[in-house]
XYZ file of N, CA, C and O in Angstrom:
216
model
N -21.591 -58.687 -22.066
C -20.774 -58.555 -20.885
C -20.929 -59.793 -19.999
O -19.946 -60.274 -19.460
N -22.148 -60.289 -19.883
C -22.371 -61.486 -19.071
C -21.570 -62.669 -19.593
O -21.029 -63.443 -18.806
N -21.524 -62.824 -20.924
C -20.747 -63.922 -21.499
C -19.259 -63.751 -21.217
O -18.573 -64.724 -20.926
N -18.756 -62.531 -21.317
C -17.352 -62.263 -21.017
C -17.043 -62.647 -19.581
O -16.037 -63.315 -19.303
N -17.889 -62.251 -18.670
C -17.677 -62.558 -17.256
C -17.709 -64.058 -17.023
O -16.804 -64.632 -16.415
N -18.746 -64.719 -17.539
C -18.914 -66.158 -17.304
C -17.810 -66.970 -17.978
O -17.214 -67.847 -17.352
N -17.526 -66.672 -19.247
C -16.519 -67.434 -19.988
C -15.098 -67.149 -19.508
O -14.263 -68.042 -19.447
N -14.828 -65.912 -19.173
C -13.467 -65.535 -18.813
C -13.125 -65.697 -17.343
O -11.967 -65.963 -17.002
N -14.109 -65.535 -16.467
C -13.807 -65.497 -15.036
C -14.688 -66.412 -14.196
O -14.404 -66.626 -13.027
N -15.758 -66.913 -14.748
C -16.627 -67.834 -14.021
C -17.733 -67.153 -13.243
O -18.835 -67.663 -13.163
N -17.440 -65.994 -12.662
C -18.459 -65.261 -11.918
C -18.068 -63.789 -11.857
O -16.901 -63.427 -12.051
N -19.049 -62.959 -11.575
C -18.793 -61.529 -11.450
C -17.876 -61.253 -10.265
O -17.008 -60.382 -10.326
N -18.033 -62.026 -9.204
C -17.183 -61.839 -8.023
C -15.723 -62.137 -8.346
O -14.816 -61.422 -7.900
N -15.469 -63.167 -9.115
C -14.088 -63.509 -9.511
C -13.508 -62.417 -10.401
O -12.339 -62.043 -10.256
N -14.304 -61.879 -11.308
C -13.834 -60.786 -12.161
C -13.527 -59.552 -11.307
O -12.531 -58.879 -11.533
N -14.357 -59.270 -10.329
C -14.124 -58.140 -9.426
C -12.808 -58.337 -8.673
O -12.049 -57.386 -8.477
N -12.518 -59.561 -8.279
C -11.268 -59.861 -7.592
C -10.078 -59.570 -8.510
O -9.072 -58.998 -8.077
N -10.187 -59.960 -9.768
C -9.112 -59.696 -10.733
C -8.942 -58.194 -10.946
O -7.817 -57.707 -11.080
N -10.036 -57.449 -10.960
C -9.940 -56.000 -11.098
C -9.218 -55.391 -9.898
O -8.411 -54.467 -10.059
N -9.485 -55.908 -8.710
C -8.772 -55.443 -7.515
C -7.267 -55.684 -7.653
O -6.454 -54.841 -7.275
N -6.900 -56.828 -8.197
C -5.485 -57.127 -8.407
C -4.863 -56.153 -9.403
O -3.725 -55.720 -9.220
N -5.616 -55.797 -10.436
C -5.113 -54.830 -11.413
C -4.898 -53.461 -10.784
O -3.905 -52.782 -11.067
N -5.808 -53.041 -9.926
C -5.657 -51.772 -9.226
C -4.356 -51.802 -8.422
O -3.568 -50.849 -8.443
N -4.100 -52.880 -7.725
C -2.883 -53.037 -6.942
C -1.651 -52.931 -7.845
O -0.677 -52.250 -7.519
N -1.682 -53.603 -8.995
C -0.545 -53.598 -9.911
C -0.271 -52.208 -10.471
O 0.885 -51.857 -10.724
N -1.294 -51.397 -10.646
C -1.102 -50.048 -11.175
C -0.194 -49.212 -10.283
O 0.473 -48.294 -10.758
N -0.148 -49.520 -9.016
C 0.699 -48.765 -8.087
C 2.186 -49.003 -8.335
O 3.018 -48.257 -7.826
N 2.527 -50.011 -9.104
C 3.926 -50.371 -9.317
C 4.415 -50.117 -10.742
O 5.500 -50.566 -11.104
N 3.655 -49.371 -11.520
C 4.085 -49.019 -12.873
C 5.234 -48.026 -12.820
O 5.328 -47.209 -11.908
N 6.072 -48.090 -13.806
C 7.149 -47.105 -13.930
C 6.538 -45.736 -14.190
O 5.613 -45.609 -14.987
N 7.054 -44.714 -13.540
C 6.493 -43.372 -13.678
C 6.624 -42.820 -15.092
O 5.830 -42.004 -15.515
N 7.635 -43.260 -15.832
C 7.839 -42.755 -17.186
C 6.817 -43.293 -18.189
O 6.660 -42.755 -19.265
N 6.153 -44.382 -17.843
C 5.224 -45.021 -18.769
C 3.911 -44.245 -18.855
O 3.429 -43.954 -19.942
N 3.329 -43.925 -17.711
C 2.078 -43.179 -17.645
C 2.226 -42.085 -16.601
O 2.997 -42.218 -15.656
N 1.442 -41.035 -16.755
C 1.461 -39.978 -15.749
C 0.727 -40.472 -14.505
O -0.141 -41.355 -14.594
N 1.041 -39.913 -13.344
C 0.310 -40.299 -12.135
C -1.198 -40.088 -12.277
O -1.985 -40.894 -11.780
N -1.593 -39.059 -12.970
C -3.030 -38.807 -13.183
C -3.665 -39.921 -14.007
O -4.776 -40.368 -13.718
N -2.983 -40.388 -15.051
C -3.511 -41.485 -15.871
C -3.649 -42.767 -15.040
O -4.633 -43.494 -15.182
N -2.680 -43.021 -14.201
C -2.722 -44.220 -13.358
C -3.884 -44.133 -12.374
O -4.641 -45.090 -12.201
N -4.049 -42.979 -11.714
C -5.157 -42.813 -10.760
C -6.498 -42.955 -11.459
O -7.416 -43.589 -10.937
N -6.611 -42.375 -12.645
C -7.860 -42.457 -13.400
C -8.186 -43.910 -13.751
O -9.334 -44.345 -13.626
N -7.184 -44.650 -14.172
C -7.384 -46.061 -14.512
C -7.762 -46.874 -13.281
O -8.653 -47.722 -13.330
N -7.094 -46.605 -12.174
C -7.399 -47.309 -10.927
C -8.823 -47.007 -10.477
O -9.547 -47.912 -10.043
N -9.241 -45.762 -10.588
C -10.611 -45.384 -10.214
C -11.635 -46.123 -11.072
O -12.648 -46.605 -10.567
N -11.379 -46.213 -12.370
C -12.298 -46.914 -13.273
C -12.386 -48.395 -12.913
O -13.480 -48.958 -12.810
N -11.245 -49.032 -12.702
C -11.246 -50.454 -12.346
C -11.950 -50.687 -11.018
O -12.703 -51.649 -10.862
N -11.710 -49.814 -10.064
C -12.358 -49.954 -8.757
C -13.878 -49.826 -8.896
O -14.638 -50.600 -8.306
N -14.335 -48.859 -9.689
C -15.752 -48.661 -9.905
C -16.387 -49.876 -10.582
O -17.485 -50.320 -10.201
N -15.708 -50.434 -11.576
C -16.222 -51.643 -12.238
C -16.323 -52.802 -11.248
O -17.292 -53.556 -11.263
N -15.331 -52.938 -10.401
C -15.368 -53.992 -9.399
C -16.534 -53.841 -8.451
O -17.176 -54.828 -8.079
N -16.851 -52.609 -8.055
C -17.981 -52.373 -7.159
C -19.304 -52.734 -7.832
O -20.195 -53.262 -7.191
N -19.417 -52.448 -9.118
C -20.652 -52.785 -9.853
C -20.844 -54.293 -9.898
O -21.966 -54.782 -9.827
N -19.760 -55.029 -10.001
C -19.837 -56.482 -10.124
C -20.149 -57.187 -8.812
O -20.553 -58.337 -8.805
N -20.003 -56.518 -7.702
C -20.218 -57.169 -6.404
C -21.660 -57.144 -6.004
O -22.504 -56.529 -6.253
């Protein structure tokens, strides 16, 4: 995981920032693609990962 963070994002803080952006983008998905529950669950997971990285 450390290599993924360092090679892909440079730092854990930068990866956390990208996760925050993904959470934001989830709010704009078409409703037919995923259920609202699936979107909330995914957003919760991304938010939790971002908190661990900070």
